[in-house]
Coordinates of C-alpha atoms in Angstrom, one line a residue:
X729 CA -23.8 -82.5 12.1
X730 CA -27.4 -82.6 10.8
X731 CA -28.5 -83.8 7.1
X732 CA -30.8 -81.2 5.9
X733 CA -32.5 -80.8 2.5
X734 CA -34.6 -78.1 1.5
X735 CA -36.6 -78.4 -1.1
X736 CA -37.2 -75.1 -3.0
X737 CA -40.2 -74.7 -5.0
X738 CA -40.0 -71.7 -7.9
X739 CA -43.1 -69.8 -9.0
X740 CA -41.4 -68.0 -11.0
X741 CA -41.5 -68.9 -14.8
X742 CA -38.6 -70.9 -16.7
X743 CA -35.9 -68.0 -17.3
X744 CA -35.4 -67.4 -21.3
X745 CA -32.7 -69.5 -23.5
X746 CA -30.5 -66.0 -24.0
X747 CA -30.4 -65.4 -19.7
X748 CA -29.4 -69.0 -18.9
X749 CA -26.8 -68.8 -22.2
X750 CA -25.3 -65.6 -20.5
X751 CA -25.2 -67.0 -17.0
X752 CA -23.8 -70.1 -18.8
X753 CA -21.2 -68.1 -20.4
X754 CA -19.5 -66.7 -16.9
X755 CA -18.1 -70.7 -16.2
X756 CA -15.0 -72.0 -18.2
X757 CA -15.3 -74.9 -20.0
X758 CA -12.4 -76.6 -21.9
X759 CA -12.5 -76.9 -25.7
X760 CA -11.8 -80.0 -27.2
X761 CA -12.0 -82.0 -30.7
X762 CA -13.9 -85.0 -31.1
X763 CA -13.2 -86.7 -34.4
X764 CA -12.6 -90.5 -35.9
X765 CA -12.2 -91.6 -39.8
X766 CA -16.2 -92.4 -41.1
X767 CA -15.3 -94.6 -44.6
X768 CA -11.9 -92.9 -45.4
X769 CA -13.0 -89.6 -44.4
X770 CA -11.3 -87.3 -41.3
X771 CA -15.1 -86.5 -39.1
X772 CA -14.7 -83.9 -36.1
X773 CA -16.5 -81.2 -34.4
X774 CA -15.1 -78.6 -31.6
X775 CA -17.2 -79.5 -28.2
X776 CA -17.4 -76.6 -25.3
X777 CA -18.6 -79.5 -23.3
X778 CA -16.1 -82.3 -21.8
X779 CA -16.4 -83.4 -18.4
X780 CA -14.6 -86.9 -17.0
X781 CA -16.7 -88.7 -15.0
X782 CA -15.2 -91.6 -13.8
X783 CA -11.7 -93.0 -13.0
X784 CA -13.0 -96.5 -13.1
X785 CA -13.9 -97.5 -15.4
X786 CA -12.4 -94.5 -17.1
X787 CA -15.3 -92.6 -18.6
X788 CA -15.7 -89.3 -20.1
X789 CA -18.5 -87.0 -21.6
X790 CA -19.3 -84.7 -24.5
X791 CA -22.3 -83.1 -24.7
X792 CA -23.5 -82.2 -28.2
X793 CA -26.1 -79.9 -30.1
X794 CA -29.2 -82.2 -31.3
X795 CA -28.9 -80.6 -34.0
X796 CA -25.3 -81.5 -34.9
X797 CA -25.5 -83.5 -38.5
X798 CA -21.6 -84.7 -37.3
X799 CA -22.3 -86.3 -34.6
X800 CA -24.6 -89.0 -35.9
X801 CA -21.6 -90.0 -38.0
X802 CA -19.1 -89.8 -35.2
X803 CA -21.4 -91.6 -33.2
X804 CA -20.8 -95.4 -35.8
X805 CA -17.0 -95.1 -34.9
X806 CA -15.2 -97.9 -33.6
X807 CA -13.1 -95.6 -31.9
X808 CA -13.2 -91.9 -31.3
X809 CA -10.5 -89.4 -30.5
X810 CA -10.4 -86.5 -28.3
X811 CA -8.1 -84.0 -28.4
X812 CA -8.4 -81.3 -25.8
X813 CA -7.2 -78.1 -27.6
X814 CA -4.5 -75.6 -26.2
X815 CA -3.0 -72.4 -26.8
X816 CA -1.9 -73.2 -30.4
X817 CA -5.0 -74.8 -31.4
X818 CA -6.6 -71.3 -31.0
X819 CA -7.4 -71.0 -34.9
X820 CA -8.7 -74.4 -35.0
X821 CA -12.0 -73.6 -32.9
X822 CA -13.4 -71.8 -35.4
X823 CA -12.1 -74.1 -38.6
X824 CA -14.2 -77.0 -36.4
X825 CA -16.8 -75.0 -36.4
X826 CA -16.9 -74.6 -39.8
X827 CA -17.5 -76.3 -43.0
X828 CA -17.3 -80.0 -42.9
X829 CA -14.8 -80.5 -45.6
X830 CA -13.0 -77.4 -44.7
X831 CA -12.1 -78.5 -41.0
X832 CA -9.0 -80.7 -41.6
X833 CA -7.2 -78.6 -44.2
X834 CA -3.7 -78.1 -42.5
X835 CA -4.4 -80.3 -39.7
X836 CA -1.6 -82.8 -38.4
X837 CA -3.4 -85.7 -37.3
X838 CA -2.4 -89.4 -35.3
X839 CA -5.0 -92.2 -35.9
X840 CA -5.8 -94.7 -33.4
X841 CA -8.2 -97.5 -35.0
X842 CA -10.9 -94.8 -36.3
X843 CA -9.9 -92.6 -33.9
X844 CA -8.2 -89.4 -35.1
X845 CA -6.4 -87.0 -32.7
X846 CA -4.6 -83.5 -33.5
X847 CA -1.2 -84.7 -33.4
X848 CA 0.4 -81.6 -31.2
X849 CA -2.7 -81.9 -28.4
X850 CA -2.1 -81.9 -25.0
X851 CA -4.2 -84.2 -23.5
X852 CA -5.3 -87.5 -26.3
X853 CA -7.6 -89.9 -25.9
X854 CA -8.9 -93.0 -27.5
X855 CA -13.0 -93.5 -27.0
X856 CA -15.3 -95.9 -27.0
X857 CA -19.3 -94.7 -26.8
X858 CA -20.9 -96.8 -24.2
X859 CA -24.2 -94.1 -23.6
X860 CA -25.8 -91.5 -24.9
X861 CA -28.6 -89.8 -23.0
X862 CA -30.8 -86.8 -24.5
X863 CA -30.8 -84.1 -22.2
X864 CA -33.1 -80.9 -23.7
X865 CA -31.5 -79.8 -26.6
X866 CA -28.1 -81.9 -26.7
X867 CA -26.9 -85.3 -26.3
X868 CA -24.8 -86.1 -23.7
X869 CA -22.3 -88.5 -24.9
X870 CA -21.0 -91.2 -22.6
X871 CA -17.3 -92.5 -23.7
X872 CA -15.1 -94.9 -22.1
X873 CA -11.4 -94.0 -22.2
X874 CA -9.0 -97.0 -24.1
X875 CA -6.0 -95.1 -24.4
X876 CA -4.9 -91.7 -23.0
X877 CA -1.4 -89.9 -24.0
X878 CA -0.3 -87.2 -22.3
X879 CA 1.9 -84.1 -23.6
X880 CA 2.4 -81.8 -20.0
X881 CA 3.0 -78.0 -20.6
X882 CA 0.7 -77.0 -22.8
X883 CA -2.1 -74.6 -21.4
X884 CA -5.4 -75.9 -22.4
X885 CA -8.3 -73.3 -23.9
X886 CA -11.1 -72.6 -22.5
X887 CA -14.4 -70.6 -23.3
X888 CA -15.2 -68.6 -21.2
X889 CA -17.6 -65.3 -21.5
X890 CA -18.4 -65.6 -25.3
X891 CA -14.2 -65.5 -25.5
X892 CA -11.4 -68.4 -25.8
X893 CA -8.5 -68.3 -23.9
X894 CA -5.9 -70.5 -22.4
X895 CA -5.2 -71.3 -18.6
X896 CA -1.9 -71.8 -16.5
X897 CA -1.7 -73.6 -13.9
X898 CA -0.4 -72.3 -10.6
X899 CA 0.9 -74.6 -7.7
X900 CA -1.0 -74.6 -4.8

């Protein structure tokens, strides 16, 4: 078997923000919460953007907004805490979305150190940062795993077409 690469060369120009945001939109992504205690106060945003990267070390990734005025707070955490969201965190995604002091109301929450994870998720993890890296418009957040807990049966949600829904699995 040969190794081939083509390179491809475009001359067409850069498609617009709103066609790559609809082609975007067309791949799942899970939802998760990213949040830590910043001097006594409960700090968290909803990410459409978590990918693990590496088994070892253990290392995940968020990828954030530059815009985000959370994240730069999140960001001085000992610890941060991500909870990947499922089916009966639906209501959540928009409270984490919302106002800053609005986001925890009604929330049931574990801390870990400065990490703070919704008590009925899934999937928890403890976080260290070890990396960001700017990448256009967002920050790619590099985070190395300290502690996982896992709850199995939930279905996690996912975005997926400008929609949230949750996903079974099937055996294969």
């Amino acid at each position: 078997m040969s190794n081939h690469t083509q390179t491809l060369t475009s001359t067409q120009p850069a498609p617009e923000a709103t066609a790559v945001r609809s082609v975007f939109a067309h791949i799942p992504t899970p939802l998760v919460v990213v949040a830590a205690d910043i001097n006594g106060t409960p700090t968290g945003i909803t990410v459409g953007s978590f990918v693990g990267q590496s088994l070892e070390p253990a290392l995940v990734s968020v990828s954030i907004q530059d815009t985000s005025t959370t994240w730069p707070q999140l960001r001085c955490a000992d610890h941060i805490g991500i909870s990947v969201l499922s089916e009966d965190h639906a209501h959540l995604v928009r409270q984490f979305s919302g106002p800053a002091a609005e986001r925890f109301q009604g929330v049931n929450l574990e801390e870990d150190g400065s990490a703070l994870l919704l008590a009925e998720a899934g999937v928890q993890l403890t976080c260290r940062l070890v990396d960001e890296i700017r990448i256009g418009d967002h920050i790619q957040a590099v985070l190395e795993v300290v502690r996982v807990v896992e709850r199995p049966g939930a279905g996690p949600l996912v975005y997926q077409g400008r929609r949230i829904s949750h996903t079974r699995a099937i055996d294969l």
